[in-house]
Coordinates of N, CA and C in Angstrom, one line a residue:
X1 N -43.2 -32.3 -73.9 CA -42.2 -31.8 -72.9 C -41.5 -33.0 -72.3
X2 N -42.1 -33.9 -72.1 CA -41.3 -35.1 -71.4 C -40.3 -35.7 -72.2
X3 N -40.8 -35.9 -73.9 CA -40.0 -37.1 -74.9 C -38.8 -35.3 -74.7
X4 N -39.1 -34.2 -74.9 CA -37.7 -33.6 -74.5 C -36.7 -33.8 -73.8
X5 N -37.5 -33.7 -72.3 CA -36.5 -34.1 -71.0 C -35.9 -35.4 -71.4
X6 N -36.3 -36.6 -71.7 CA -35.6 -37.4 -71.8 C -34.8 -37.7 -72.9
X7 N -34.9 -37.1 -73.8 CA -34.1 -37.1 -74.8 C -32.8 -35.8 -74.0
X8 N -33.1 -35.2 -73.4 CA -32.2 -34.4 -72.9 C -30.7 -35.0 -71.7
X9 N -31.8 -36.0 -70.9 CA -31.3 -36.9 -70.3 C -30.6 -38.2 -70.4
X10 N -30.6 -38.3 -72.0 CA -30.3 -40.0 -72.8 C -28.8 -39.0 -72.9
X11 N -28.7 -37.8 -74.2 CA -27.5 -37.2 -74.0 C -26.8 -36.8 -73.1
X12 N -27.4 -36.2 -72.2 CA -26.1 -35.9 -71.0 C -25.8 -37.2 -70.5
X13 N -26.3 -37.9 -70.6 CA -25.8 -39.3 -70.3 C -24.7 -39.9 -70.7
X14 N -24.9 -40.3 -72.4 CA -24.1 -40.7 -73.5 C -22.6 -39.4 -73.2
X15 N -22.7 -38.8 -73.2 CA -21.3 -37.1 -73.1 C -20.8 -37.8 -72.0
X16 N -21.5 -38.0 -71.0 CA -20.6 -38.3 -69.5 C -20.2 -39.0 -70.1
X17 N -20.5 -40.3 -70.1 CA -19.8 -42.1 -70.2 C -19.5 -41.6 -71.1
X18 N -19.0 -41.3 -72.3 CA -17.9 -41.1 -73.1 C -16.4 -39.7 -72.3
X19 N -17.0 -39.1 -71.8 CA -15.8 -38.0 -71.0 C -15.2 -38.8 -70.1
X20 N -16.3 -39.7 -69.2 CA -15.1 -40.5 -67.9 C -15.0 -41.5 -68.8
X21 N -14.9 -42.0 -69.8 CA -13.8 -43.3 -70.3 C -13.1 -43.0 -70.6
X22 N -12.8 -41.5 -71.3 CA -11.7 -40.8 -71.6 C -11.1 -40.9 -70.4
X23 N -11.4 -40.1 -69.1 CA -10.6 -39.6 -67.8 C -10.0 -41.3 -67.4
X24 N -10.8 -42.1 -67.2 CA -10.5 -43.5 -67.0 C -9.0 -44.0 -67.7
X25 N -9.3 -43.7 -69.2 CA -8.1 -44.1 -70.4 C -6.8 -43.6 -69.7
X26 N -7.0 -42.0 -69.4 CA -5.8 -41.6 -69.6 C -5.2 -41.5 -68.5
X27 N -5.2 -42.1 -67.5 CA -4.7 -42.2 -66.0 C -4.8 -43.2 -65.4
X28 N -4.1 -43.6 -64.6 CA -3.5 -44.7 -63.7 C -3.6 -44.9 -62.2
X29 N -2.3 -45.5 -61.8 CA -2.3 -45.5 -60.5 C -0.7 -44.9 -60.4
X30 N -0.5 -43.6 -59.7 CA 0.5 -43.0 -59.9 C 0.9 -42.2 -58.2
X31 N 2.1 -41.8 -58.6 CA 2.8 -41.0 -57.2 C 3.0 -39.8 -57.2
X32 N 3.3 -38.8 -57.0 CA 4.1 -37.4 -57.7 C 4.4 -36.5 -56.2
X33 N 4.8 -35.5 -56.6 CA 4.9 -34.1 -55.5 C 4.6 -32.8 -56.4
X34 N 4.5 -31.9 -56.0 CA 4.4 -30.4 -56.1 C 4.6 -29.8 -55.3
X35 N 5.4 -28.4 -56.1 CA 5.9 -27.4 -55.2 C 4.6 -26.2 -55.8
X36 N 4.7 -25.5 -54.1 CA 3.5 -24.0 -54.3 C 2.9 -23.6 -53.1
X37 N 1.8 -24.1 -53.5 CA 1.0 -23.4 -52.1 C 0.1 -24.2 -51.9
X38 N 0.4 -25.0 -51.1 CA 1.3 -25.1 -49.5 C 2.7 -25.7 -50.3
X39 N 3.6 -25.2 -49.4 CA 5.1 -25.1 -50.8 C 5.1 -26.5 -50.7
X40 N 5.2 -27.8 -50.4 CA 5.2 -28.7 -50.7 C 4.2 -29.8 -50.5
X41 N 4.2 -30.4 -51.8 CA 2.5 -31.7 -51.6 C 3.0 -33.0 -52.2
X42 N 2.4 -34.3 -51.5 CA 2.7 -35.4 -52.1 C 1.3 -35.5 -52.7
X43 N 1.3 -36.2 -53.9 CA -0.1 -36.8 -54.2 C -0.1 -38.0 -55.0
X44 N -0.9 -38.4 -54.5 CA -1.4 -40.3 -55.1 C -2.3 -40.2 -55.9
X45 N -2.4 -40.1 -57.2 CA -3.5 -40.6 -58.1 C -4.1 -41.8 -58.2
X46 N -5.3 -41.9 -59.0 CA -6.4 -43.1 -59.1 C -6.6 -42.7 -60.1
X47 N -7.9 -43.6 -60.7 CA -8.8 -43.0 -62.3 C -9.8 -42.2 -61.3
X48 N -9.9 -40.9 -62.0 CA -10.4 -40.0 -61.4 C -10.2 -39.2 -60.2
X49 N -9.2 -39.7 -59.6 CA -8.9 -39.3 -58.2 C -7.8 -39.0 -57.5
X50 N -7.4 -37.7 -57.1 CA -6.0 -36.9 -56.6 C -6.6 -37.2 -55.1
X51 N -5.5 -37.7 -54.3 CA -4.9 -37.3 -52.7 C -3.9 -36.8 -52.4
X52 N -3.9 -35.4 -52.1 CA -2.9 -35.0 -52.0 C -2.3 -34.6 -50.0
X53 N -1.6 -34.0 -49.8 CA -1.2 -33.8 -48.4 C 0.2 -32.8 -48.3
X54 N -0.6 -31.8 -47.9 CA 0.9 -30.5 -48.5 C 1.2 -30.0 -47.0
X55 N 2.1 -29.3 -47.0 CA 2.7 -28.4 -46.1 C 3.5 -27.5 -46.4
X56 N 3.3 -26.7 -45.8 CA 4.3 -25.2 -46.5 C 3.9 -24.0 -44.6
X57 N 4.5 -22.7 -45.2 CA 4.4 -22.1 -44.3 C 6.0 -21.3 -44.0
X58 N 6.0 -20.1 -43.3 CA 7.1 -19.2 -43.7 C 7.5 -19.1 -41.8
X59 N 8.4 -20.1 -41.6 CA 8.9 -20.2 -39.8 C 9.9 -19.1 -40.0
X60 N 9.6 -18.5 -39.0 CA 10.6 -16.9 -38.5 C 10.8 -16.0 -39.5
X61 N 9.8 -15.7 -40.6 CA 10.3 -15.2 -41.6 C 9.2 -13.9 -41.5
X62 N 9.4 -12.5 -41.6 CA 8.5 -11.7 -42.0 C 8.7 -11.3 -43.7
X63 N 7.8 -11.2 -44.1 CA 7.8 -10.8 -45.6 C 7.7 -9.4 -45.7
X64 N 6.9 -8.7 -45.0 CA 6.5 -7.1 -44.9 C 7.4 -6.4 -45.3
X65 N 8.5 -6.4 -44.3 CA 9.5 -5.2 -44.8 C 10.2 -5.2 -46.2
X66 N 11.1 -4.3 -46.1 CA 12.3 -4.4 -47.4 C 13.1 -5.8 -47.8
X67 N 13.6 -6.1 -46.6 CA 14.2 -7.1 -46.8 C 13.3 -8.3 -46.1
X68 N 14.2 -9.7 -45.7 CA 13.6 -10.3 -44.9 C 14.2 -10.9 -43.4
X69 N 13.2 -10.3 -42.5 CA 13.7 -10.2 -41.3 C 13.5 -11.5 -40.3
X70 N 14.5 -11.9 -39.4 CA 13.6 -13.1 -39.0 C 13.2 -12.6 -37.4
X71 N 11.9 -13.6 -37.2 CA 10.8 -13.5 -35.9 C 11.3 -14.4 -35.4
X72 N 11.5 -14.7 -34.2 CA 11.1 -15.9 -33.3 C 10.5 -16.4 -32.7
X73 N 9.1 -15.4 -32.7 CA 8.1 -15.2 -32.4 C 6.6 -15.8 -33.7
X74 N 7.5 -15.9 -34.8 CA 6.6 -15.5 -35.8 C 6.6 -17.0 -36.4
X75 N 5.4 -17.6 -36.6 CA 5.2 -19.0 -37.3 C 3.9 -19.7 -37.9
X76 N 4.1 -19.2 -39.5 CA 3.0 -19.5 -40.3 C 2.9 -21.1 -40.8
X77 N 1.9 -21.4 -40.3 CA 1.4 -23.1 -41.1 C 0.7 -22.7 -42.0
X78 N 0.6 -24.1 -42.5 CA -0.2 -24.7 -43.4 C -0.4 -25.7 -43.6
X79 N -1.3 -26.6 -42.9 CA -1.2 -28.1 -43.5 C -2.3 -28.5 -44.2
X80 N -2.3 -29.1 -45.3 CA -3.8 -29.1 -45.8 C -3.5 -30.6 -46.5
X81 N -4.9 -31.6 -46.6 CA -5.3 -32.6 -47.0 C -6.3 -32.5 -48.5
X82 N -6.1 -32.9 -49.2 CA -7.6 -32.8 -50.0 C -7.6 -33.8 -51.0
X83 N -8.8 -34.4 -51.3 CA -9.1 -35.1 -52.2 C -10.2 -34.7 -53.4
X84 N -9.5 -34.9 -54.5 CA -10.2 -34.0 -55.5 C -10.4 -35.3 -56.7
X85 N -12.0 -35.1 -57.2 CA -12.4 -36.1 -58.4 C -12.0 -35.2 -59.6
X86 N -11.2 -35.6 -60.8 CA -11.3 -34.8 -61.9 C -11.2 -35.7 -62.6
X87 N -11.6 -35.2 -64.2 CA -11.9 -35.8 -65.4 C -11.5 -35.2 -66.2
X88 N -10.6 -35.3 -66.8 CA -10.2 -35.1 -68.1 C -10.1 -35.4 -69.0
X89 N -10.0 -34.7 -70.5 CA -9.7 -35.1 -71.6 C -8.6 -34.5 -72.8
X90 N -8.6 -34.6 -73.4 CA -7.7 -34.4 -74.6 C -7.6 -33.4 -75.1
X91 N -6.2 -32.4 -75.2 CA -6.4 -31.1 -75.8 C -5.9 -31.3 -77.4
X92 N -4.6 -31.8 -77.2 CA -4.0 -31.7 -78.2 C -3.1 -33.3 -78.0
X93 N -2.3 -34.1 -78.7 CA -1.3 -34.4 -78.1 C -0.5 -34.9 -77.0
X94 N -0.5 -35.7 -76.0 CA -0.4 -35.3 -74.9 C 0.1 -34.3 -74.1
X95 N -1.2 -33.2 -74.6 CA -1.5 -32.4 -73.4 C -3.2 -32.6 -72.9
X96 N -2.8 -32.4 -71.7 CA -4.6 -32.8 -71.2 C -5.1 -31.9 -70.6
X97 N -6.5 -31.4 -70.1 CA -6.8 -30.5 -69.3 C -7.8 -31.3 -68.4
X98 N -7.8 -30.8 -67.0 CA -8.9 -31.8 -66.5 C -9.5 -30.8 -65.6
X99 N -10.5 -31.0 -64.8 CA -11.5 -30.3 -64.4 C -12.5 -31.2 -63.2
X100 N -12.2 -30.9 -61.8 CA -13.2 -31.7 -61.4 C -13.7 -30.5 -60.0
X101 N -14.3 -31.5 -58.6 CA -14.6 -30.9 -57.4 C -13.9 -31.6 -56.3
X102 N -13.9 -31.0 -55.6 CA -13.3 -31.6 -54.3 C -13.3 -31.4 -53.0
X103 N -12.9 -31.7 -52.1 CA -13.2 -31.2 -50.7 C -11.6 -31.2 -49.7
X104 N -11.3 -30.3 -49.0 CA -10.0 -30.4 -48.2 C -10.4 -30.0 -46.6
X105 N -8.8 -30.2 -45.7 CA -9.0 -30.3 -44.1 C -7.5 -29.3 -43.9
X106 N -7.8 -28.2 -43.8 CA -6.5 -27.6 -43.7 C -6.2 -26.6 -42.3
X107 N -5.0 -26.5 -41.9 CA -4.7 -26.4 -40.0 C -3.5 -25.3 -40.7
X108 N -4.1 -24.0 -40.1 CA -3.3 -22.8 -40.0 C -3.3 -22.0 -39.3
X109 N -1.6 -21.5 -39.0 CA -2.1 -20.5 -37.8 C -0.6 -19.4 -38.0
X110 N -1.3 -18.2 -37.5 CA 0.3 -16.9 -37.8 C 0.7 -17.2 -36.7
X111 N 0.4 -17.6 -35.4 CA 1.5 -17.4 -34.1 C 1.6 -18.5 -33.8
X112 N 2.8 -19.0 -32.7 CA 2.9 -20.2 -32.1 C 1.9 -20.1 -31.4
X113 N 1.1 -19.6 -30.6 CA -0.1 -20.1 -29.5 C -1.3 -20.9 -30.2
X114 N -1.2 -21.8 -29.1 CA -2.0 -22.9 -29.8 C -4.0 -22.5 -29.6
X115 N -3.9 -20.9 -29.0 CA -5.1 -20.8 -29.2 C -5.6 -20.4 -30.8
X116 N -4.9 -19.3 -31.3 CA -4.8 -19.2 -32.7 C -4.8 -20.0 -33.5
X117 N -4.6 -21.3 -34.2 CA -4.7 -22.2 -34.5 C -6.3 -22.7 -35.6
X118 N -6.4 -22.6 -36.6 CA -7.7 -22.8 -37.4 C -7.5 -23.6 -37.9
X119 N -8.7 -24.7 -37.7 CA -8.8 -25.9 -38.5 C -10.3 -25.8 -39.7
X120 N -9.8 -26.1 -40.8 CA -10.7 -25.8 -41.7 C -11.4 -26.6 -42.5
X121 N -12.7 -26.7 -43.4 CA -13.2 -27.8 -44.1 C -13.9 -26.9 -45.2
X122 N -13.3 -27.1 -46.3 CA -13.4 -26.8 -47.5 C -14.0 -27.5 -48.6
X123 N -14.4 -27.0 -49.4 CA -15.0 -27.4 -50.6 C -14.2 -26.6 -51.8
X124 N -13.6 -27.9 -53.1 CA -13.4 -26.9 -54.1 C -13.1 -27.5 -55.8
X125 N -12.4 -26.5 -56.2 CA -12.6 -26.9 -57.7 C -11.1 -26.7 -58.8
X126 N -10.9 -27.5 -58.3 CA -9.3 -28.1 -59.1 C -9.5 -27.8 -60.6
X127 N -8.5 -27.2 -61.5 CA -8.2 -27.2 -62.8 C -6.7 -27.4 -62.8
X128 N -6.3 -28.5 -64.0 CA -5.3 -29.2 -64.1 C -5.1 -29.2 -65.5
X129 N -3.5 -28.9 -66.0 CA -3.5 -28.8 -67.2 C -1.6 -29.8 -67.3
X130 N -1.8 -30.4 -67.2 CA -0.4 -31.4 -67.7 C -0.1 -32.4 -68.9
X131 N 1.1 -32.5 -69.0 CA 1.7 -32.9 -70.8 C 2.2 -34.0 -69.7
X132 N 2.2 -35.2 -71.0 CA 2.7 -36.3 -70.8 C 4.1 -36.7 -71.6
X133 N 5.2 -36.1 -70.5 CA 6.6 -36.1 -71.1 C 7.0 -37.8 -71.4
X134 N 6.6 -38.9 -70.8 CA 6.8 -39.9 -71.3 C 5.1 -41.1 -71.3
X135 N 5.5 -42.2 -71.4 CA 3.8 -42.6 -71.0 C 3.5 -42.9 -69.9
X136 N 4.9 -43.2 -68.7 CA 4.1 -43.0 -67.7 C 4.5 -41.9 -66.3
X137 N 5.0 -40.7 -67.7 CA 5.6 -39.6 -66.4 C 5.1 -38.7 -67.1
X138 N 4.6 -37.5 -66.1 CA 3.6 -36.2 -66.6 C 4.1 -35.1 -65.4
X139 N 4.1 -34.1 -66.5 CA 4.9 -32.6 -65.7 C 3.1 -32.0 -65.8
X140 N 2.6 -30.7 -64.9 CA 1.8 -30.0 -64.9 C 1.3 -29.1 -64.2
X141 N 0.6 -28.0 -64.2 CA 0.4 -27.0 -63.6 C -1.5 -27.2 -62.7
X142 N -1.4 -27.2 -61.3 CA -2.7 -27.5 -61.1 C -2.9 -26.1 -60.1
X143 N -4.5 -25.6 -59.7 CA -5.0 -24.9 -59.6 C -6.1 -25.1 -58.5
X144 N -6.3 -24.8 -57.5 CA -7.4 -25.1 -56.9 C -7.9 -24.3 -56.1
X145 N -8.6 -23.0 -56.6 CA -9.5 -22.3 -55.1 C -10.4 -23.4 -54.3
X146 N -10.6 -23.0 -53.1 CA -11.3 -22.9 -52.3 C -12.5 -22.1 -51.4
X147 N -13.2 -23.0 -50.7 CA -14.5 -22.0 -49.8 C -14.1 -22.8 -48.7
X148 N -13.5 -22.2 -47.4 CA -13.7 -22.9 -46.5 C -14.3 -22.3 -45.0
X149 N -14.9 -23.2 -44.7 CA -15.4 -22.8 -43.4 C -15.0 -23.3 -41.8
X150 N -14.1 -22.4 -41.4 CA -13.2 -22.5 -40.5 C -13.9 -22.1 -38.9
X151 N -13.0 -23.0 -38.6 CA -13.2 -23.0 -36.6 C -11.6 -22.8 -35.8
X152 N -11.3 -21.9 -35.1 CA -10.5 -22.2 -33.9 C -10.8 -22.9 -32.7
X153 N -9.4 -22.5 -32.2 CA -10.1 -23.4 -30.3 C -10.9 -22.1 -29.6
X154 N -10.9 -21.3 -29.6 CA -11.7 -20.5 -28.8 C -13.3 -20.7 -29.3
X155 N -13.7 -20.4 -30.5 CA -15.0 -21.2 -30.9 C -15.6 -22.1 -30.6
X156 N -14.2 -23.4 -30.4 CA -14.6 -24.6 -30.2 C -15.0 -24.6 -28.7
X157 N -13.9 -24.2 -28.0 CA -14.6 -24.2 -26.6 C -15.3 -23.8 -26.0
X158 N -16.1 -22.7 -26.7 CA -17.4 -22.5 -26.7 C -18.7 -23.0 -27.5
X159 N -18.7 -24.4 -28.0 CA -19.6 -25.4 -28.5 C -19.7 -24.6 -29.8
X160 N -19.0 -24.0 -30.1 CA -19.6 -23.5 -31.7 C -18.8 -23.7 -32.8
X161 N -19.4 -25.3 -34.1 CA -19.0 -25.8 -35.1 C -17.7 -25.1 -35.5
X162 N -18.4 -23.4 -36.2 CA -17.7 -22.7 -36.8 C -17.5 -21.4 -36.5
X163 N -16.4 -20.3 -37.3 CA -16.4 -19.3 -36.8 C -16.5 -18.3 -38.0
X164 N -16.4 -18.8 -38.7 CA -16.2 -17.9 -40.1 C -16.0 -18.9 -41.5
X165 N -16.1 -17.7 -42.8 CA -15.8 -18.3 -44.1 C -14.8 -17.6 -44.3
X166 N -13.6 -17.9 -45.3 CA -12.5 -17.8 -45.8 C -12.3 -18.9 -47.1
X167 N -11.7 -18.0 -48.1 CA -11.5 -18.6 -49.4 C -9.8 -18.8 -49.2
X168 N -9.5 -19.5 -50.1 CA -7.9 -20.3 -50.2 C -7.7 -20.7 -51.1
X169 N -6.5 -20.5 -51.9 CA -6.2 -20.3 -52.8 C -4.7 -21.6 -53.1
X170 N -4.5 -22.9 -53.5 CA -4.0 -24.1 -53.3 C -3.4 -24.1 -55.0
X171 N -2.4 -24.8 -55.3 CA -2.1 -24.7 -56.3 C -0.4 -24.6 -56.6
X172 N 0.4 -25.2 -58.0 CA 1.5 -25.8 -57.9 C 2.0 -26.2 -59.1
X173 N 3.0 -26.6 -59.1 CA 3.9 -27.5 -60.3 C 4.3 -29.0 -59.6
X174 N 3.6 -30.0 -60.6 CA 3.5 -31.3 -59.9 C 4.3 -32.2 -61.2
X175 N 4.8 -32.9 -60.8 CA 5.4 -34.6 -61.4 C 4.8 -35.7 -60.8
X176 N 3.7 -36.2 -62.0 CA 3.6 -37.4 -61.2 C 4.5 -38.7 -62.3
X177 N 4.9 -39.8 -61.3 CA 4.9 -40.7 -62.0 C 3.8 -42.0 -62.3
X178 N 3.4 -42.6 -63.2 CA 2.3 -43.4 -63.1 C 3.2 -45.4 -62.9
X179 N 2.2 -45.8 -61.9 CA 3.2 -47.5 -62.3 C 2.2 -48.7 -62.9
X180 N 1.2 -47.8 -63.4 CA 0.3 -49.1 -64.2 C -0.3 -47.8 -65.1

């Protein structure tokens, strides 16, 4: 049972270090933006690593009715931070798929009062699938639910971490360019 496990453990070994040299190979040190949700994100890549920093959110707008009406009253955020490890490899051609985890800090709220107001900390799981239109510029579609576990100020001023869980749903059409 043991000469198993470690023969189990020499492989999953050898697969990693061969998957992150791949993710290593095919990525740089790069810039980009995306449009989506949160309608707009910048992000800074590494080997293995997205920072991104979005904002979006629909000021004076109601969606509900037929048409669209504006509020003055009415003011949805979104600001969200997140940094996500992913690894990818080779589909076809330059197309890649990549796959990693991550974690985000995101501040939303439907009314101007700043009691309403939720600051959130999340955990999540990015899927990324982008073509490399030149070698160092890449169009692609990325994906990232979320789990997060959120606090307002009324929680807060009552000494309590948190208030609740809520899932979130992040994701976009990005251009990055790469400069090494």
């Amino acid at each position: 049972m043991k000469k198993i496990f470690i023969l189990f453990i020499m492989i999953a070994n050898i697969s990693t270090n061969s998957f992150a040299k791949d993710s290593y190979l095919n990525r740089g040190i790069g810039f980009g933006a995306s449009i989506g949700n949160p309608i707009i994100n910048l992000i800074m890549s590494l080997p293995f690593i997205d920072f991104e920093i979005g904002y979006g959110g629909s000021n004076g707008i109601n969606l509900s009715g037929p048409k669209l009406e504006s509020k003055f009253y009415d003011f949805n955020l979104l600001a969200i931070a997140a940094l996500d490890f992913i690894f990818t490899m080779s589909l076809i051609k330059n197309l890649n798929l990549g796959i990693g985890i991550g974690g985000n800090i995101s501040i939303s709220s439907h009314t101007s009062k700043l009691i309403n107001v939720e600051l959130g900390f999340g955990i999540r799981i990015p899927l990324v699938i982008f073509y490399d239109i030149t070698e160092n510029l890449e169009m692609g579609i990325k994906i990232a639910p979320s789990i997060e576990f959120i606090s307002n100020t009324r929680s807060l001023a009552q000494h309590r971490t948190y208030s609740g869980i809520k899932s979130n749903f992040a994701g976009g059409i990005f251009v990055k360019y790469y400069i090494f």
